[in-house]
Amino acid sequence: MLYSVKMRSAQGGAHEKGGRHISGAERILPADQLDYAVLTMLHRAQEHERGRADFISLKVEEIKPQDVVYKPLLAFSACKADSAAEGQRTAIEELKRAGVSEEAAKHGLALVNGLTDSMRGAMVVDAESGERIDGMGERGVRASKMDCVNSRGYDEYMQQRGLTGDHVREALVLASKVAGAEGMVAELCWSDDPYYVTGYVASPLYGYRRIPVMKERGNGVGGRIFFVRPGTDMQKLINYMEEQVVMIKPEGVPEC
């Protein structure tokens, strides 16, 4: 049996009461790995680069096998960028290559750069017009309820490719779920951790494209954008992102 474990933390009270978002994490694991996952999430909330949380929420739910769908892991590749400016120019070119209009790509970058603090979810932007269409304000649309089919096997898979650390591990799984959404053209993201400056553009066509520098060191604001085709059913998209349990299966990694 599998269980979903979710953590979210804030400083200054709960998110719903105006607390500043500090960190979040999610795993879908068998019962014998729950204790370790919970302790790891608590440690993360209490010793995060963005500050020490005074509100921590942990939620554990049983996952029914019939509620799970499976998606493939996106192919991983890397771009070259030696500065934030170069990284953001690279992101625009990658978005255009994936099918986002130049206008929408530039407007998306401007939306993230214009944030004064990080959002809990993603902005949804029309891939042709560049208009933000989710109508969910500072909350955005959260991609949730996903993990890989075999955590230990996935960790070995990543290590064999020189990809270590929670950031890339979690980002690749999340991007793989996002790419499987109906109407998805591309995703843009960079972290809100002040000293993790890497970001990515991901798409169903070209996989996960890591960009090594997308912001200045010490900048504690990050963001995420889902670029979707015109006419995408927003309610269906939100339901998939926030409610559909998705397990990601890398090639060559067996199921639990």
Tab-separated table of C-alpha atoms in Angstrom:
chain	number	residue	atom	x	y	z
A	1	MET	CA	0.000	0.000	0.000
A	2	LEU	CA	1.186	3.500	-0.840
A	3	TYR	CA	0.750	6.697	1.172
A	4	SER	CA	0.931	10.351	0.218
A	5	VAL	CA	2.950	12.470	2.657
A	6	LYS	CA	2.758	16.250	2.228
A	7	MET	CA	4.500	19.005	4.162
A	8	ARG	CA	4.066	22.752	3.881
A	9	SER	CA	5.571	25.329	6.186
A	10	ALA	CA	5.355	29.072	6.722
A	11	GLN	CA	6.717	31.844	8.913
A	12	GLY	CA	4.354	34.170	10.769
A	13	GLY	CA	1.483	31.707	10.962
A	14	ALA	CA	-0.367	29.496	8.508
A	15	HIS	CA	-0.443	30.338	4.816
A	16	GLU	CA	-4.193	30.974	5.055
A	17	LYS	CA	-3.578	33.587	7.760
A	18	GLY	CA	-0.926	35.514	5.872
A	19	GLY	CA	2.156	33.481	6.788
A	20	ARG	CA	5.124	33.689	4.428
A	21	HIS	CA	5.753	30.435	2.576
A	22	ILE	CA	9.012	28.760	3.621
A	23	SER	CA	9.046	25.301	2.088
A	24	GLY	CA	6.994	22.357	0.899
A	25	ALA	CA	7.623	18.736	0.045
A	26	GLU	CA	5.688	15.674	-1.009
A	27	ARG	CA	6.369	11.967	-1.356
A	28	ILE	CA	4.305	8.896	-2.227
A	29	LEU	CA	5.823	5.940	-0.430
A	30	PRO	CA	5.179	2.493	1.039
A	31	ALA	CA	4.369	2.321	4.757
A	32	ASP	CA	7.869	1.231	5.809
A	33	GLN	CA	9.371	4.501	4.509
A	34	LEU	CA	6.908	6.912	6.138
A	35	ASP	CA	8.829	7.567	9.372
A	36	TYR	CA	11.991	8.611	7.586
A	37	ALA	CA	10.063	10.796	5.115
A	38	VAL	CA	8.250	12.657	7.898
A	39	LEU	CA	11.457	13.315	9.859
A	40	THR	CA	13.229	14.538	6.707
A	41	MET	CA	10.383	16.957	5.939
A	42	LEU	CA	10.358	18.334	9.483
A	43	HIS	CA	14.100	18.946	9.306
A	44	ARG	CA	13.678	20.696	5.971
A	45	ALA	CA	10.993	23.029	7.324
A	46	GLN	CA	13.004	23.937	10.418
A	47	GLU	CA	16.363	24.559	8.725
A	48	HIS	CA	15.474	26.037	5.361
A	49	GLU	CA	17.452	28.761	3.560
A	50	ARG	CA	14.332	30.937	3.452
A	51	GLY	CA	14.050	30.940	7.254
A	52	ARG	CA	12.821	28.853	10.155
A	53	ALA	CA	9.148	27.943	9.931
A	54	ASP	CA	6.826	28.486	12.886
A	55	PHE	CA	3.909	26.766	11.107
A	56	ILE	CA	4.337	23.225	9.770
A	57	SER	CA	1.513	21.146	8.335
A	58	LEU	CA	1.948	17.423	7.675
A	59	LYS	CA	-0.703	15.329	5.943
A	60	VAL	CA	-0.648	11.571	5.338
A	61	GLU	CA	-3.227	9.867	3.108
A	62	GLU	CA	-3.615	6.317	1.843
A	63	ILE	CA	-3.448	6.005	-1.949
A	64	LYS	CA	-5.813	3.536	-3.624
A	65	PRO	CA	-4.165	1.636	-6.515
A	66	GLN	CA	-7.056	2.385	-8.869
A	67	ASP	CA	-6.508	6.127	-8.395
A	68	VAL	CA	-2.948	6.060	-9.778
A	69	VAL	CA	-1.940	6.861	-13.361
A	70	TYR	CA	1.581	6.404	-14.711
A	71	LYS	CA	3.652	8.814	-16.790
A	72	PRO	CA	7.186	8.484	-18.217
A	73	LEU	CA	10.145	10.394	-16.841
A	74	LEU	CA	11.170	13.261	-19.113
A	75	ALA	CA	14.524	13.055	-20.850
A	76	PHE	CA	17.157	15.215	-19.108
A	77	SER	CA	19.586	17.562	-20.869
A	78	ALA	CA	21.410	20.774	-19.986
A	79	CYS	CA	21.889	24.198	-21.532
A	80	LYS	CA	24.826	26.557	-21.099
A	81	ALA	CA	24.484	29.833	-19.183
A	82	ASP	CA	27.083	31.738	-17.158
A	83	SER	CA	24.860	34.532	-15.839
A	84	ALA	CA	21.242	35.167	-14.909
A	85	ALA	CA	20.773	37.343	-17.988
A	86	GLU	CA	22.142	34.642	-20.274
A	87	GLY	CA	20.052	32.005	-18.503
A	88	GLN	CA	16.854	33.954	-19.003
A	89	ARG	CA	17.641	34.555	-22.679
A	90	THR	CA	18.222	30.820	-23.012
A	91	ALA	CA	14.875	30.144	-21.316
A	92	ILE	CA	13.082	32.310	-23.886
A	93	GLU	CA	14.729	30.403	-26.754
A	94	GLU	CA	13.843	27.047	-25.177
A	95	LEU	CA	10.235	28.126	-24.660
A	96	LYS	CA	9.987	29.263	-28.278
A	97	ARG	CA	11.456	25.939	-29.451
A	98	ALA	CA	8.797	24.111	-27.428
A	99	GLY	CA	5.980	26.045	-29.100
A	100	VAL	CA	5.490	29.147	-26.930
A	101	SER	CA	5.263	32.443	-28.826
A	102	GLU	CA	8.073	34.942	-28.287
A	103	GLU	CA	5.580	37.413	-26.825
A	104	ALA	CA	4.260	34.860	-24.343
A	105	ALA	CA	7.767	33.694	-23.402
A	106	LYS	CA	8.966	37.218	-22.673
A	107	HIS	CA	5.804	38.067	-20.749
A	108	GLY	CA	6.182	34.895	-18.693
A	109	LEU	CA	9.726	35.833	-17.691
A	110	ALA	CA	8.491	39.323	-16.798
A	111	LEU	CA	5.745	37.849	-14.599
A	112	VAL	CA	8.227	35.793	-12.573
A	113	ASN	CA	10.767	38.619	-12.383
A	114	GLY	CA	7.986	40.920	-11.162
A	115	LEU	CA	7.119	38.798	-8.126
A	116	THR	CA	7.933	40.351	-4.757
A	117	ASP	CA	7.715	36.994	-2.974
A	118	SER	CA	7.310	33.413	-4.077
A	119	MET	CA	3.941	31.880	-4.861
A	120	ARG	CA	2.826	28.490	-3.539
A	121	GLY	CA	1.753	27.379	-7.023
A	122	ALA	CA	2.217	28.161	-10.695
A	123	MET	CA	0.815	30.852	-12.932
A	124	VAL	CA	-0.979	29.487	-16.005
A	125	VAL	CA	-0.276	31.477	-19.162
A	126	ASP	CA	-1.706	31.227	-22.679
A	127	ALA	CA	1.196	30.025	-24.841
A	128	GLU	CA	0.199	32.295	-27.740
A	129	SER	CA	-1.067	35.528	-26.192
A	130	GLY	CA	0.990	35.528	-22.970
A	131	GLU	CA	-2.119	36.301	-20.917
A	132	ARG	CA	-2.314	34.818	-17.435
A	133	ILE	CA	-5.525	32.768	-17.345
A	134	ASP	CA	-5.714	30.863	-14.045
A	135	GLY	CA	-7.314	33.656	-11.999
A	136	MET	CA	-5.866	32.241	-8.772
A	137	GLY	CA	-3.847	35.256	-7.622
A	138	GLU	CA	-0.944	34.691	-5.242
A	139	ARG	CA	-1.822	31.032	-4.715
A	140	GLY	CA	-1.535	29.798	-8.300
A	141	VAL	CA	-2.095	26.200	-9.410
A	142	ARG	CA	-0.196	23.619	-7.382
A	143	ALA	CA	1.253	20.497	-8.948
A	144	SER	CA	0.761	17.848	-6.289
A	145	LYS	CA	0.343	14.113	-5.660
A	146	MET	CA	3.283	12.720	-7.621
A	147	ASP	CA	6.413	10.654	-7.061
A	148	CYS	CA	8.473	7.979	-8.796
A	149	VAL	CA	7.474	4.324	-8.800
A	150	ASN	CA	10.552	3.161	-6.880
A	151	SER	CA	12.259	5.847	-4.792
A	152	ARG	CA	15.452	3.943	-4.142
A	153	GLY	CA	15.735	2.828	-7.740
A	154	TYR	CA	15.110	6.379	-8.928
A	155	ASP	CA	17.820	7.728	-6.615
A	156	GLU	CA	20.294	5.241	-8.076
A	157	TYR	CA	19.153	6.162	-11.597
A	158	MET	CA	19.835	9.845	-10.866
A	159	GLN	CA	23.184	9.219	-9.165
A	160	GLN	CA	24.399	7.190	-12.138
A	161	ARG	CA	23.795	10.304	-14.260
A	162	GLY	CA	25.505	12.654	-11.822
A	163	LEU	CA	22.227	14.258	-10.753
A	164	THR	CA	22.171	14.540	-6.966
A	165	GLY	CA	20.282	16.635	-4.434
A	166	ASP	CA	16.621	17.212	-3.642
A	167	HIS	CA	16.162	20.108	-6.076
A	168	VAL	CA	16.753	18.226	-9.305
A	169	ARG	CA	15.218	15.003	-7.979
A	170	GLU	CA	11.931	16.699	-7.134
A	171	ALA	CA	11.914	19.030	-10.134
A	172	LEU	CA	12.288	16.238	-12.676
A	173	VAL	CA	9.394	14.269	-11.178
A	174	LEU	CA	7.176	17.360	-11.013
A	175	ALA	CA	8.056	18.416	-14.568
A	176	SER	CA	7.236	14.920	-15.806
A	177	LYS	CA	3.757	15.097	-14.284
A	178	VAL	CA	3.206	18.601	-15.658
A	179	ALA	CA	4.286	17.593	-19.173
A	180	GLY	CA	1.597	14.896	-19.146
A	181	ALA	CA	-1.250	17.376	-18.697
A	182	GLU	CA	-3.683	17.892	-21.556
A	183	GLY	CA	-2.970	21.195	-23.301
A	184	MET	CA	0.520	21.641	-21.820
A	185	VAL	CA	3.079	23.312	-24.106
A	186	ALA	CA	5.946	24.065	-21.703
A	187	GLU	CA	6.866	24.798	-18.104
A	188	LEU	CA	9.267	27.451	-16.816
A	189	CYS	CA	10.646	27.363	-13.283
A	190	TRP	CA	13.393	28.573	-11.031
A	191	SER	CA	13.744	28.013	-7.296
A	192	ASP	CA	12.976	30.409	-4.464
A	193	ASP	CA	15.913	29.072	-2.433
A	194	PRO	CA	18.284	32.065	-2.212
A	195	TYR	CA	21.441	30.164	-3.116
A	196	TYR	CA	20.062	27.686	-5.644
A	197	VAL	CA	20.140	29.624	-8.904
A	198	THR	CA	19.391	26.810	-11.353
A	199	GLY	CA	16.111	26.642	-13.259
A	200	TYR	CA	14.621	24.780	-16.192
A	201	VAL	CA	12.288	24.738	-19.146
A	202	ALA	CA	10.413	21.469	-19.648
A	203	SER	CA	8.125	20.372	-22.438
A	204	PRO	CA	6.520	17.222	-23.866
A	205	LEU	CA	8.565	17.722	-27.045
A	206	TYR	CA	12.076	18.322	-25.687
A	207	GLY	CA	12.000	17.015	-22.129
A	208	TYR	CA	13.661	18.691	-19.151
A	209	ARG	CA	16.217	21.362	-20.133
A	210	ARG	CA	18.320	22.410	-17.142
A	211	ILE	CA	19.565	26.025	-17.145
A	212	PRO	CA	22.409	26.464	-14.610
A	213	VAL	CA	21.880	30.163	-13.792
A	214	MET	CA	18.527	31.953	-13.902
A	215	LYS	CA	18.748	34.467	-11.048
A	216	GLU	CA	21.325	36.222	-8.886
A	217	ARG	CA	22.656	34.485	-5.777
A	218	GLY	CA	20.856	35.607	-2.640
A	219	ASN	CA	17.577	36.246	-4.448
A	220	GLY	CA	14.870	34.473	-2.433
A	221	VAL	CA	12.118	34.794	-5.027
A	222	GLY	CA	11.325	32.072	-7.529
A	223	GLY	CA	8.355	31.139	-9.649
A	224	ARG	CA	6.729	28.651	-11.980
A	225	ILE	CA	4.644	29.070	-15.134
A	226	PHE	CA	2.584	26.535	-17.063
A	227	PHE	CA	2.232	27.610	-20.697
A	228	VAL	CA	-0.873	26.016	-22.216
A	229	ARG	CA	-2.550	25.898	-25.601
A	230	PRO	CA	-5.399	28.350	-26.226
A	231	GLY	CA	-8.741	26.847	-25.257
A	232	THR	CA	-7.286	24.516	-22.596
A	233	ASP	CA	-9.949	23.441	-20.093
A	234	MET	CA	-8.753	25.181	-16.916
A	235	GLN	CA	-10.856	23.164	-14.486
A	236	LYS	CA	-9.645	19.914	-16.012
A	237	LEU	CA	-6.055	21.168	-15.822
A	238	ILE	CA	-6.405	22.197	-12.169
A	239	ASN	CA	-7.991	18.855	-11.248
A	240	TYR	CA	-5.141	16.975	-12.915
A	241	MET	CA	-2.414	19.079	-11.299
A	242	GLU	CA	-3.839	19.145	-7.793
A	243	GLU	CA	-5.854	15.930	-7.435
A	244	GLN	CA	-4.648	13.272	-9.874
A	245	VAL	CA	-2.142	10.844	-8.355
A	246	VAL	CA	0.680	10.345	-10.857
A	247	MET	CA	3.598	7.974	-10.497
A	248	ILE	CA	6.581	8.603	-12.749
A	249	LYS	CA	8.422	5.617	-14.201
A	250	PRO	CA	11.987	6.120	-15.431
A	251	GLU	CA	13.077	3.722	-18.147
A	252	GLY	CA	14.813	0.741	-16.616
A	253	VAL	CA	13.639	1.356	-13.029
A	254	PRO	CA	11.296	-1.386	-11.769
A	255	GLU	CA	8.110	-0.702	-9.866
A	256	CYS	CA	8.068	-1.249	-6.104
